[in-house]
Coordinates of N, CA and C in Angstrom, one line a residue:
M1 N 140.8 -46.2 40.4 CA 140.4 -47.3 39.6 C 139.5 -46.8 38.5
L2 N 140.0 -46.8 37.2 CA 139.1 -46.4 36.1 C 138.4 -47.6 35.6
L3 N 137.1 -47.4 35.4 CA 136.2 -48.5 34.8 C 135.5 -48.0 33.6
T4 N 135.8 -48.6 32.5 CA 135.2 -48.2 31.2 C 134.6 -49.4 30.5
G5 N 134.1 -49.1 29.3 CA 133.5 -50.2 28.5 C 132.4 -49.5 27.7
P6 N 131.9 -50.3 26.7 CA 130.8 -49.7 25.9 C 129.6 -49.4 26.7
S7 N 128.8 -48.4 26.2 CA 127.5 -48.1 26.9 C 126.7 -49.3 27.0
G8 N 126.2 -49.6 28.2 CA 125.4 -50.8 28.5 C 126.1 -52.0 28.8
S9 N 127.4 -52.0 29.0 CA 128.2 -53.2 29.3 C 128.1 -53.6 30.7
G10 N 127.5 -52.8 31.6 CA 127.3 -53.2 33.0 C 128.3 -52.5 34.0
K11 N 128.9 -51.4 33.5 CA 129.8 -50.7 34.4 C 129.2 -50.3 35.7
S12 N 128.1 -49.6 35.6 CA 127.4 -49.1 36.9 C 127.1 -50.2 37.8
S13 N 126.6 -51.3 37.3 CA 126.2 -52.4 38.2 C 127.4 -53.0 38.8
L14 N 128.5 -53.2 38.1 CA 129.8 -53.7 38.6 C 130.3 -52.8 39.7
A15 N 130.3 -51.5 39.4 CA 130.8 -50.5 40.4 C 130.0 -50.6 41.7
A16 N 128.7 -50.7 41.6 CA 127.9 -50.7 42.8 C 128.1 -52.0 43.5
R17 N 128.3 -53.1 42.8 CA 128.6 -54.4 43.4 C 129.9 -54.4 44.2
S18 N 130.9 -53.6 43.7 CA 132.2 -53.6 44.4 C 132.2 -53.1 45.8
G19 N 131.2 -52.2 46.1 CA 131.2 -51.6 47.4 C 132.1 -50.4 47.6
L20 N 132.8 -50.0 46.5 CA 133.7 -48.9 46.6 C 133.0 -47.6 46.3
P21 N 133.5 -46.5 46.7 CA 132.9 -45.2 46.3 C 133.0 -45.0 44.8
V22 N 132.0 -44.3 44.2 CA 132.0 -44.2 42.7 C 131.9 -42.8 42.3
L23 N 132.8 -42.4 41.4 CA 132.6 -41.1 40.7 C 132.1 -41.4 39.3
R24 N 130.9 -40.8 39.1 CA 130.2 -41.0 37.8 C 130.8 -40.1 36.7
L25 N 131.6 -40.6 35.8 CA 132.2 -39.7 34.8 C 131.2 -39.2 33.8
D26 N 130.0 -39.9 33.7 CA 129.0 -39.4 32.7 C 128.5 -38.0 33.2
D27 N 128.6 -37.7 34.4 CA 128.2 -36.3 34.9 C 129.0 -35.2 34.3
F28 N 130.1 -35.5 33.6 CA 131.0 -34.5 33.1 C 130.7 -34.3 31.6
Y29 N 129.6 -34.8 31.1 CA 129.2 -34.5 29.7 C 129.1 -32.9 29.5
K30 N 129.4 -32.5 28.3 CA 129.1 -31.1 28.0 C 127.6 -30.9 27.8
E31 N 127.1 -29.7 28.0 CA 125.7 -29.4 27.8 C 125.3 -29.3 26.4
G32 N 124.0 -29.6 26.1 CA 123.5 -29.7 24.8 C 123.7 -28.5 23.9
D33 N 123.8 -27.3 24.5 CA 124.0 -26.1 23.6 C 125.5 -25.7 23.4
D34 N 126.4 -26.6 23.8 CA 127.8 -26.3 23.7 C 128.2 -26.4 22.2
P35 N 128.7 -25.3 21.6 CA 129.0 -25.3 20.2 C 130.1 -26.3 19.8
T36 N 130.9 -26.8 20.8 CA 132.0 -27.8 20.4 C 131.5 -29.2 20.3
L37 N 130.2 -29.5 20.6 CA 129.7 -30.9 20.5 C 129.8 -31.4 19.1
P38 N 130.3 -32.7 19.0 CA 130.5 -33.3 17.7 C 129.1 -33.9 17.2
L39 N 129.0 -34.1 15.9 CA 127.8 -34.7 15.3 C 128.1 -36.0 14.7
V40 N 127.2 -36.9 14.7 CA 127.3 -38.2 14.0 C 127.4 -37.9 12.5
G41 N 128.3 -38.5 11.8 CA 128.5 -38.2 10.4 C 127.3 -38.3 9.6
G42 N 127.0 -37.3 8.8 CA 125.8 -37.4 7.9 C 124.5 -37.2 8.6
S43 N 124.5 -36.7 9.8 CA 123.2 -36.5 10.5 C 123.3 -35.2 11.4
S44 N 122.2 -34.9 12.0 CA 122.1 -33.7 12.9 C 122.2 -34.2 14.3
D45 N 122.3 -35.5 14.6 CA 122.4 -36.1 15.9 C 123.7 -35.8 16.6
I46 N 123.7 -35.3 17.8 CA 124.9 -35.2 18.6 C 125.5 -36.5 18.9
D47 N 126.8 -36.6 18.7 CA 127.6 -37.9 18.9 C 128.0 -37.9 20.4
W48 N 127.1 -38.4 21.2 CA 127.4 -38.5 22.7 C 128.3 -39.6 23.0
D49 N 128.7 -40.4 22.0 CA 129.7 -41.5 22.2 C 131.1 -41.0 21.8
S50 N 131.3 -39.8 21.4 CA 132.6 -39.2 21.1 C 133.2 -38.6 22.3
P51 N 134.5 -38.8 22.6 CA 135.1 -38.1 23.7 C 135.0 -36.6 23.6
L52 N 134.8 -36.1 22.5 CA 134.7 -34.6 22.3 C 133.4 -34.1 22.9
S53 N 132.5 -35.0 23.3 CA 131.2 -34.6 24.0 C 131.4 -34.5 25.5
W54 N 132.6 -34.6 25.9 CA 132.8 -34.8 27.4 C 133.9 -33.9 27.8
D55 N 133.9 -33.4 29.1 CA 134.8 -32.5 29.6 C 135.9 -33.2 30.4
A56 N 136.9 -33.7 29.7 CA 138.0 -34.5 30.3 C 138.8 -33.7 31.4
D57 N 139.0 -32.5 31.1 CA 139.9 -31.7 32.1 C 139.2 -31.6 33.4
T58 N 137.9 -31.3 33.4 CA 137.2 -31.2 34.7 C 137.1 -32.5 35.4
A59 N 136.9 -33.6 34.6 CA 136.9 -35.0 35.2 C 138.2 -35.3 35.9
V60 N 139.3 -35.0 35.2 CA 140.6 -35.3 35.8 C 140.9 -34.5 37.1
A61 N 140.4 -33.2 37.0 CA 140.6 -32.4 38.2 C 139.8 -32.9 39.4
A62 N 138.6 -33.5 39.1 CA 137.8 -34.1 40.2 C 138.5 -35.3 40.8
I63 N 139.1 -36.1 39.9 CA 139.8 -37.3 40.4 C 141.0 -36.9 41.2
A64 N 141.7 -35.9 40.8 CA 142.9 -35.4 41.6 C 142.4 -34.9 42.9
D65 N 141.3 -34.1 43.0 CA 140.8 -33.6 44.3 C 140.5 -34.8 45.2
L66 N 139.8 -35.8 44.7 CA 139.4 -36.9 45.5 C 140.6 -37.7 46.1
C67 N 141.6 -37.8 45.2 CA 142.9 -38.5 45.7 C 143.6 -37.7 46.7
A68 N 143.6 -36.4 46.6 CA 144.3 -35.5 47.5 C 143.6 -35.2 48.8
T69 N 142.3 -35.0 48.7 CA 141.5 -34.6 49.9 C 140.4 -35.5 50.3
G70 N 140.0 -36.4 49.4 CA 138.8 -37.2 49.7 C 137.5 -36.5 49.4
R71 N 137.5 -35.3 48.8 CA 136.3 -34.6 48.5 C 136.5 -33.9 47.2
T72 N 135.3 -33.6 46.5 CA 135.3 -32.8 45.3 C 133.8 -32.4 45.1
E73 N 133.7 -31.5 44.2 CA 132.3 -31.1 43.7 C 132.2 -31.6 42.3
V74 N 131.0 -32.2 42.0 CA 130.8 -32.8 40.7 C 129.5 -32.2 40.1
P75 N 129.4 -32.1 38.8 CA 128.1 -31.6 38.3 C 127.0 -32.7 38.4
V76 N 125.8 -32.2 38.5 CA 124.6 -33.1 38.4 C 124.1 -33.0 37.0
Y77 N 124.2 -34.1 36.2 CA 123.9 -34.0 34.8 C 122.6 -34.8 34.5
D78 N 121.7 -34.2 33.7 CA 120.4 -34.8 33.3 C 120.6 -35.2 31.8
I79 N 120.7 -36.5 31.6 CA 120.9 -37.0 30.2 C 119.8 -36.7 29.3
A80 N 118.5 -36.8 29.9 CA 117.3 -36.5 29.1 C 117.3 -35.1 28.5
T81 N 117.8 -34.1 29.2 CA 117.8 -32.8 28.7 C 119.2 -32.3 28.3
S82 N 120.2 -33.1 28.4 CA 121.5 -32.8 28.0 C 122.0 -31.5 28.7
S83 N 121.8 -31.5 30.0 CA 122.1 -30.2 30.8 C 122.6 -30.6 32.2
R84 N 123.4 -29.7 32.7 CA 123.8 -29.7 34.1 C 122.8 -29.0 34.9
T85 N 122.2 -29.7 35.9 CA 121.1 -29.1 36.7 C 121.6 -28.7 38.1
G86 N 122.9 -28.8 38.4 CA 123.4 -28.4 39.7 C 124.7 -28.9 40.0
V87 N 125.2 -28.8 41.2 CA 126.5 -29.3 41.7 C 126.2 -30.0 43.0
E88 N 127.0 -31.1 43.2 CA 126.9 -31.8 44.5 C 128.2 -32.2 45.0
A89 N 128.4 -32.3 46.3 CA 129.6 -32.7 46.9 C 129.8 -34.2 46.9
L90 N 130.9 -34.7 46.6 CA 131.2 -36.1 46.8 C 132.3 -36.3 47.8
D91 N 132.0 -37.0 48.8 CA 133.0 -37.2 49.9 C 133.2 -38.7 50.1
I92 N 134.5 -39.1 49.8 CA 134.8 -40.6 49.9 C 135.5 -40.9 51.2
S93 N 135.6 -39.9 52.1 CA 136.2 -40.1 53.5 C 137.6 -40.6 53.4
R94 N 138.4 -40.1 52.5 CA 139.8 -40.5 52.4 C 140.0 -42.0 52.1
T95 N 139.0 -42.7 51.6 CA 139.1 -44.1 51.2 C 140.3 -44.2 50.2
P96 N 141.2 -45.2 50.4 CA 142.4 -45.2 49.6 C 142.1 -45.6 48.1
L97 N 140.9 -46.1 47.8 CA 140.6 -46.5 46.5 C 139.1 -46.2 46.2
F98 N 138.9 -45.6 45.0 CA 137.5 -45.4 44.5 C 137.5 -45.7 43.0
I99 N 136.3 -45.8 42.5 CA 136.1 -46.1 41.0 C 135.6 -44.9 40.3
A100 N 136.3 -44.5 39.2 CA 135.8 -43.5 38.3 C 135.3 -44.2 37.1
E101 N 134.0 -44.2 36.9 CA 133.3 -45.0 35.9 C 132.6 -44.3 34.8
G102 N 132.8 -44.7 33.6 CA 132.2 -44.0 32.4 C 132.8 -44.5 31.1
I103 N 132.1 -44.2 30.0 CA 132.5 -44.7 28.7 C 133.8 -44.0 28.2
F104 N 134.2 -42.9 28.8 CA 135.4 -42.2 28.4 C 136.5 -42.4 29.4
A105 N 136.4 -43.3 30.4 CA 137.4 -43.4 31.4 C 138.8 -43.7 30.8
A106 N 138.9 -44.6 29.8 CA 140.2 -44.9 29.2 C 140.9 -43.7 28.6
D107 N 140.1 -42.7 28.2 CA 140.7 -41.5 27.6 C 141.5 -40.7 28.5
I108 N 141.3 -40.9 29.8 CA 142.1 -40.2 30.8 C 143.1 -41.1 31.6
A109 N 143.2 -42.3 31.1 CA 144.1 -43.3 31.8 C 145.6 -42.8 31.9
A110 N 146.1 -42.3 30.7 CA 147.5 -41.9 30.7 C 147.7 -40.7 31.5
R111 N 146.7 -39.7 31.5 CA 146.9 -38.5 32.4 C 146.8 -38.9 33.9
C112 N 146.0 -39.8 34.2 CA 145.9 -40.2 35.6 C 147.2 -41.0 36.0
Q113 N 147.7 -41.8 35.1 CA 149.0 -42.4 35.4 C 150.1 -41.4 35.6
E114 N 150.2 -40.4 34.7 CA 151.2 -39.4 34.8 C 151.2 -38.6 36.1
L115 N 149.9 -38.5 36.6 CA 149.7 -37.7 37.9 C 149.9 -38.7 39.1
G116 N 150.2 -39.9 38.9 CA 150.4 -40.9 40.0 C 149.2 -41.3 40.7
L117 N 148.0 -41.2 40.0 CA 146.7 -41.5 40.6 C 146.1 -42.8 40.3
L118 N 146.7 -43.5 39.3 CA 146.0 -44.7 38.7 C 146.4 -46.0 39.4
A119 N 145.4 -46.7 39.9 CA 145.6 -48.0 40.5 C 145.5 -49.1 39.4
D120 N 144.5 -49.0 38.5 CA 144.2 -49.9 37.4 C 143.2 -49.3 36.5
A121 N 143.1 -49.8 35.3 CA 142.1 -49.3 34.3 C 141.5 -50.6 33.7
I122 N 140.2 -50.7 33.8 CA 139.5 -51.9 33.3 C 138.5 -51.5 32.2
C123 N 138.4 -52.3 31.2 CA 137.3 -52.1 30.2 C 136.4 -53.4 30.2
L124 N 135.2 -53.2 30.7 CA 134.3 -54.3 30.8 C 133.7 -54.6 29.4
R125 N 133.8 -55.9 29.0 CA 133.3 -56.3 27.7 C 132.4 -57.5 27.8
G126 N 131.6 -57.6 26.8 CA 130.6 -58.8 26.8 C 130.2 -59.0 25.3
R127 N 129.0 -59.6 25.1 CA 128.5 -59.9 23.8 C 127.8 -58.6 23.3
P128 N 128.1 -58.1 22.1 CA 127.5 -56.9 21.6 C 125.9 -57.0 21.6
S129 N 125.3 -58.2 21.3 CA 123.9 -58.3 21.3 C 123.3 -58.1 22.7
T130 N 124.0 -58.6 23.7 CA 123.6 -58.5 25.1 C 123.7 -57.0 25.5
T131 N 124.8 -56.4 25.1 CA 125.0 -55.0 25.5 C 123.9 -54.1 24.8
F132 N 123.6 -54.4 23.6 CA 122.5 -53.7 22.9 C 121.2 -53.8 23.6
R133 N 120.8 -54.9 24.0 CA 119.5 -55.1 24.7 C 119.5 -54.4 26.1
R134 N 120.6 -54.6 26.8 CA 120.7 -54.0 28.1 C 120.7 -52.4 28.0
R135 N 121.4 -51.9 27.1 CA 121.5 -50.5 26.9 C 120.1 -49.9 26.5
L136 N 119.5 -50.5 25.5 CA 118.2 -50.0 25.1 C 117.1 -50.1 26.2
A137 N 117.1 -51.2 26.9 CA 116.1 -51.3 28.0 C 116.4 -50.2 29.1
R138 N 117.6 -49.9 29.4 CA 118.0 -48.9 30.4 C 117.6 -47.5 29.9
D139 N 117.9 -47.2 28.6 CA 117.7 -45.9 28.1 C 116.2 -45.6 27.9
L140 N 115.4 -46.6 27.6 CA 114.0 -46.4 27.4 C 113.4 -46.3 28.8
R141 N 113.8 -47.1 29.8 CA 113.3 -47.0 31.1 C 113.5 -45.6 31.7
E142 N 114.7 -45.0 31.5 CA 115.1 -43.8 32.0 C 114.7 -42.6 31.2
G143 N 114.1 -42.8 30.0 CA 113.6 -41.8 29.1 C 114.8 -40.9 28.7
R144 N 115.9 -41.4 28.4 CA 117.1 -40.6 28.1 C 117.0 -39.8 26.8
K145 N 116.5 -40.4 25.8 CA 116.3 -39.7 24.5 C 115.1 -40.3 23.8
S146 N 114.8 -39.8 22.6 CA 113.7 -40.3 21.9 C 113.9 -41.8 21.5
V147 N 112.9 -42.5 21.2 CA 113.0 -43.9 20.9 C 113.8 -44.1 19.6
L148 N 113.5 -43.2 18.6 CA 114.2 -43.3 17.3 C 115.7 -43.0 17.5
F149 N 116.0 -42.0 18.2 CA 117.4 -41.7 18.5 C 118.1 -42.9 19.2
L150 N 117.5 -43.5 20.2 CA 118.1 -44.6 20.9 C 118.3 -45.8 20.0
L151 N 117.3 -46.1 19.1 CA 117.5 -47.2 18.2 C 118.6 -47.0 17.2
R152 N 118.7 -45.8 16.7 CA 119.8 -45.5 15.7 C 121.1 -45.6 16.4
R153 N 121.2 -45.0 17.6 CA 122.4 -45.1 18.4 C 122.8 -46.5 18.8
G154 N 121.8 -47.3 19.2 CA 122.0 -48.6 19.6 C 122.6 -49.5 18.5
Y155 N 122.0 -49.5 17.3 CA 122.5 -50.3 16.2 C 123.9 -49.8 15.8
R156 N 124.1 -48.5 15.8 CA 125.5 -48.0 15.5 C 126.5 -48.5 16.5
L157 N 126.2 -48.5 17.8 CA 127.1 -48.9 18.8 C 127.3 -50.5 18.8
M158 N 126.2 -51.2 18.5 CA 126.4 -52.6 18.4 C 127.4 -53.0 17.3
R159 N 127.3 -52.4 16.2 CA 128.2 -52.7 15.1 C 129.7 -52.2 15.4
A160 N 129.8 -51.2 16.3 CA 131.1 -50.6 16.6 C 131.7 -51.2 17.8
E161 N 131.0 -52.1 18.5 CA 131.4 -52.4 19.9 C 132.8 -53.0 20.0
R162 N 133.1 -53.9 19.1 CA 134.5 -54.6 19.2 C 135.6 -53.5 18.9
G163 N 135.3 -52.6 18.1 CA 136.3 -51.5 17.8 C 136.4 -50.6 19.1
I164 N 135.3 -50.3 19.8 CA 135.3 -49.5 21.0 C 136.2 -50.2 22.0
V165 N 136.0 -51.5 22.2 CA 136.8 -52.2 23.2 C 138.3 -52.2 22.8
A166 N 138.6 -52.3 21.5 CA 139.9 -52.3 21.0 C 140.6 -50.9 21.3
R167 N 139.8 -49.9 21.1 CA 140.3 -48.5 21.3 C 140.6 -48.3 22.8
H168 N 139.7 -48.8 23.7 CA 139.9 -48.6 25.1 C 141.2 -49.4 25.6
T169 N 141.4 -50.5 25.0 CA 142.6 -51.3 25.3 C 143.8 -50.6 24.8
A170 N 143.8 -50.0 23.7 CA 144.9 -49.3 23.2 C 145.2 -48.1 24.0
L171 N 144.2 -47.5 24.7 CA 144.4 -46.4 25.6 C 144.9 -46.8 27.0
G172 N 145.0 -48.1 27.2 CA 145.6 -48.6 28.5 C 144.7 -49.3 29.4
A173 N 143.5 -49.6 29.0 CA 142.5 -50.4 29.8 C 142.7 -51.9 29.5
H174 N 142.5 -52.7 30.6 CA 142.5 -54.1 30.4 C 141.1 -54.6 30.1
A175 N 140.9 -55.2 29.0 CA 139.5 -55.7 28.6 C 139.3 -57.1 29.2
C176 N 138.1 -57.2 29.9 CA 137.8 -58.5 30.6 C 136.3 -58.5 30.9
G177 N 135.9 -59.7 31.3 CA 134.5 -59.9 31.7 C 134.3 -59.5 33.2
R178 N 133.1 -59.6 33.6 CA 132.7 -59.2 35.0 C 133.5 -59.9 36.1
D179 N 133.7 -61.2 36.0 CA 134.3 -61.9 37.1 C 135.8 -61.5 37.2
E180 N 136.5 -61.4 36.1 CA 137.9 -61.0 36.1 C 138.0 -59.5 36.6
A181 N 137.1 -58.7 36.2 CA 137.1 -57.3 36.7 C 136.9 -57.2 38.2
L182 N 136.0 -58.0 38.7 CA 135.8 -58.0 40.2 C 137.1 -58.5 40.9
G183 N 137.8 -59.4 40.3 CA 139.1 -59.9 40.8 C 140.2 -58.8 40.8
R184 N 140.2 -58.0 39.7 CA 141.2 -56.9 39.6 C 140.8 -55.8 40.6
L185 N 139.5 -55.5 40.8 CA 139.1 -54.6 41.8 C 139.5 -55.0 43.2
A186 N 139.3 -56.3 43.5 CA 139.7 -56.8 44.8 C 141.2 -56.7 45.0
A187 N 142.0 -57.0 44.0 CA 143.4 -56.9 44.1 C 143.9 -55.4 44.3
A188 N 143.2 -54.5 43.6 CA 143.6 -53.1 43.8 C 143.2 -52.6 45.2
A189 N 142.1 -53.1 45.7 CA 141.6 -52.7 47.1 C 142.6 -53.3 48.1
A190 N 143.2 -54.4 47.8 CA 144.2 -55.0 48.7 C 145.6 -54.4 48.6
G191 N 145.7 -53.4 47.7 CA 147.0 -52.7 47.6 C 147.9 -53.3 46.5
R192 N 147.4 -54.2 45.7 CA 148.2 -54.8 44.7 C 148.0 -54.0 43.4
H193 N 148.4 -52.8 43.4 CA 148.1 -51.9 42.2 C 149.0 -52.2 41.0
R194 N 148.4 -51.9 39.9 CA 149.2 -52.0 38.6 C 150.3 -50.9 38.6
T195 N 151.4 -51.3 38.1 CA 152.6 -50.4 38.1 C 153.0 -50.0 36.7
T196 N 152.5 -50.7 35.7 CA 152.9 -50.4 34.3 C 152.0 -49.3 33.8
A197 N 152.6 -48.4 33.0 CA 151.9 -47.3 32.4 C 151.0 -47.7 31.2
P198 N 149.9 -47.0 31.0 CA 149.1 -47.4 29.8 C 149.9 -47.2 28.5
A199 N 149.6 -48.0 27.5 CA 150.3 -47.9 26.2 C 150.0 -46.5 25.6

């Protein structure tokens, strides 16, 4: 089950509420010194909201491992320092369904479908102003980046939020609110998996 949505939309809270095992896709970010990292246009800020800042191949391999064996190794990523600080084992005990959650989850929906791994793909959406407040409060609390960086990023994402949701939908995720998302999670857990391929 892929769970995506704008940063701050409530993905982690929803995943925790589901009671299902969770693979945190944000742990597959590239490290801050990677020369392939994209920049925000007209600035020296790294664009952490671009899929090019993320290691999709390693994320898909981890999902495939979990589906095949119930185990995988995932990087431990420190957002504040933009670095991988270690590796940890994730064991879901052969649970038939788990959530892979992150802002780039929709970018791998088609690949997961082609591999026969996808139960469903959900894009959590809400009000951009609410998402902005939730995201900023979380990022400040966790000390993820400087205050100035977080404010610049926050305003940029708030203006772009509807486009972000539209992009995720075009990649095959179903956009919905929390209650409908919980219903789709319950349906997938009951074995009523989606059978149509992402667009």
